[in-house]
Amino acid sequence: MEKNDEKLFDVYHGKNNNWQSCISYLRIFATICVIYLHTCSTLSENQELFDLSKMQKIFFNASYQMMYWAVPVFFMITGMLFLRKEMHVKSSEWLFKYSRRILLALVVFGIPYAALKLVMADGLSISLLDKI
């Protein structure tokens, strides 16, 4: 094998710690960008609730469009980490383990968020300041 082929082999099989740390940093940055995407989409979908100037709307719209790369990158990195050769997991075991995690996340975050969205859609305001 040539020297470059050996480096690629080591990278592919996870023997290069620098490569793994770069992937970790990219995944963290992509996660932050995905959170920013959700924040910007909330602002753009509910413009009547927020008093934004024209420049602020342009800024949020432009930054929203520039962050689109984060979702596919996040999913590709996650898929790459799931499909490593070191992970010897049977598909039925994998399906049960990760479906349980997804269902837990839906229950913990999805149901309260859906309830809050239904309440907000009726025009009701939930504020602690109203209770005082």
Short mmCIF file of C-alpha atoms in Angstrom, two decimals:
data_model
loop_
_atom_site.label_atom_id
_atom_site.label_comp_id
_atom_site.label_asym_id
_atom_site.label_seq_id
_atom_site.Cartn_x
_atom_site.Cartn_y
_atom_site.Cartn_z
CA MET A 1 0.00 0.00 0.00
CA GLU A 2 1.07 3.52 -0.65
CA LYS A 3 1.43 5.98 2.20
CA ASN A 4 -1.74 7.90 1.24
CA ASP A 5 -3.74 4.67 0.98
CA GLU A 6 -2.61 3.70 4.48
CA LYS A 7 -3.76 7.06 5.84
CA LEU A 8 -7.17 6.65 4.21
CA PHE A 9 -7.40 3.12 5.59
CA ASP A 10 -6.61 4.37 9.10
CA VAL A 11 -9.13 7.20 8.81
CA TYR A 12 -11.86 4.86 7.58
CA HIS A 13 -11.25 2.36 10.36
CA GLY A 14 -11.13 5.00 13.10
CA LYS A 15 -7.41 4.84 13.87
CA ASN A 16 -6.92 8.56 13.44
CA ASN A 17 -7.95 10.48 16.58
CA ASN A 18 -7.50 13.87 14.90
CA TRP A 19 -10.04 12.87 12.27
CA GLN A 20 -12.51 11.74 14.93
CA SER A 21 -12.18 14.97 16.85
CA CYS A 22 -12.77 16.98 13.66
CA ILE A 23 -15.93 14.98 13.00
CA SER A 24 -17.05 15.59 16.60
CA TYR A 25 -16.51 19.34 16.24
CA LEU A 26 -18.37 19.39 12.94
CA ARG A 27 -21.27 17.48 14.51
CA ILE A 28 -21.42 19.94 17.43
CA PHE A 29 -21.38 22.91 15.04
CA ALA A 30 -24.09 21.27 12.88
CA THR A 31 -26.21 20.70 15.99
CA ILE A 32 -25.93 24.36 16.96
CA CYS A 33 -26.86 25.36 13.39
CA VAL A 34 -29.91 23.08 13.45
CA ILE A 35 -31.06 24.71 16.71
CA TYR A 36 -30.53 28.11 15.07
CA LEU A 37 -32.60 26.92 12.09
CA HIS A 38 -35.48 26.05 14.37
CA THR A 39 -35.24 29.42 16.09
CA CYS A 40 -35.24 31.31 12.79
CA SER A 41 -38.15 29.28 11.44
CA THR A 42 -40.16 30.17 14.55
CA LEU A 43 -39.43 33.84 13.94
CA SER A 44 -40.31 33.69 10.25
CA GLU A 45 -43.51 31.64 10.71
CA ASN A 46 -44.87 33.87 13.49
CA GLN A 47 -43.92 37.35 12.35
CA GLU A 48 -47.06 38.87 13.84
CA LEU A 49 -45.85 37.89 17.34
CA PHE A 50 -42.44 39.52 16.99
CA ASP A 51 -41.75 43.18 16.34
CA LEU A 52 -38.85 42.87 13.89
CA SER A 53 -37.52 45.60 11.64
CA LYS A 54 -37.06 44.97 7.93
CA MET A 55 -33.29 44.55 8.39
CA GLN A 56 -33.82 42.00 11.17
CA LYS A 57 -36.19 40.02 8.96
CA ILE A 58 -33.65 40.07 6.12
CA PHE A 59 -30.88 38.97 8.52
CA PHE A 60 -32.89 36.07 9.95
CA ASN A 61 -34.07 34.97 6.52
CA ALA A 62 -30.54 35.08 5.06
CA SER A 63 -29.00 33.26 8.02
CA TYR A 64 -31.82 30.70 7.89
CA GLN A 65 -31.02 29.97 4.24
CA MET A 66 -27.27 29.76 4.95
CA MET A 67 -27.78 27.14 7.68
CA TYR A 68 -29.57 24.61 5.44
CA TRP A 69 -26.34 22.61 5.09
CA ALA A 70 -26.47 21.60 8.75
CA VAL A 71 -29.35 19.10 8.60
CA PRO A 72 -27.92 16.79 5.92
CA VAL A 73 -24.41 17.04 7.42
CA PHE A 74 -25.76 16.15 10.87
CA PHE A 75 -27.62 13.12 9.48
CA MET A 76 -24.63 11.96 7.42
CA ILE A 77 -22.27 12.14 10.40
CA THR A 78 -24.78 10.32 12.60
CA GLY A 79 -25.24 7.62 9.96
CA MET A 80 -21.49 7.26 9.58
CA LEU A 81 -21.10 6.79 13.33
CA PHE A 82 -23.91 4.21 13.41
CA LEU A 83 -22.44 2.21 10.55
CA ARG A 84 -18.88 1.90 11.84
CA LYS A 85 -17.32 -1.54 11.66
CA GLU A 86 -16.65 -1.48 15.41
CA MET A 87 -20.38 -1.54 16.10
CA HIS A 88 -21.38 -5.18 15.93
CA VAL A 89 -25.06 -4.81 16.69
CA LYS A 90 -27.82 -6.97 15.28
CA SER A 91 -30.47 -5.07 13.36
CA SER A 92 -33.28 -6.20 15.68
CA GLU A 93 -31.24 -5.09 18.71
CA TRP A 94 -30.43 -1.78 17.02
CA LEU A 95 -34.06 -1.20 16.04
CA PHE A 96 -35.33 -1.82 19.58
CA LYS A 97 -32.62 0.28 21.25
CA TYR A 98 -32.95 3.35 19.03
CA SER A 99 -36.71 3.21 18.54
CA ARG A 100 -37.07 3.28 22.33
CA ARG A 101 -34.86 6.41 22.47
CA ILE A 102 -36.85 8.10 19.72
CA LEU A 103 -40.17 7.32 21.40
CA LEU A 104 -38.87 8.65 24.70
CA ALA A 105 -37.79 11.90 23.02
CA LEU A 106 -41.21 12.22 21.38
CA VAL A 107 -43.00 11.74 24.69
CA VAL A 108 -40.74 14.07 26.67
CA PHE A 109 -40.52 16.86 24.08
CA GLY A 110 -43.15 16.23 21.39
CA ILE A 111 -46.30 15.98 23.47
CA PRO A 112 -45.70 19.11 25.59
CA TYR A 113 -44.65 21.06 22.49
CA ALA A 114 -47.76 19.92 20.59
CA ALA A 115 -49.97 20.90 23.52
CA LEU A 116 -48.30 24.31 23.72
CA LYS A 117 -48.74 24.80 19.99
CA LEU A 118 -52.46 24.00 20.24
CA VAL A 119 -52.87 26.49 23.08
CA MET A 120 -50.96 29.18 21.20
CA ALA A 121 -52.97 28.55 18.01
CA ASP A 122 -56.14 29.59 19.86
CA GLY A 123 -54.57 32.95 20.60
CA LEU A 124 -54.28 32.31 24.29
CA SER A 125 -51.27 33.61 26.12
CA ILE A 126 -49.46 31.61 28.73
CA SER A 127 -47.38 33.96 30.78
CA LEU A 128 -46.15 33.87 34.33
CA LEU A 129 -46.48 37.66 34.44
CA ASP A 130 -50.27 37.34 33.93
CA LYS A 131 -50.50 35.17 37.06
CA ILE A 132 -48.79 37.71 39.34
#
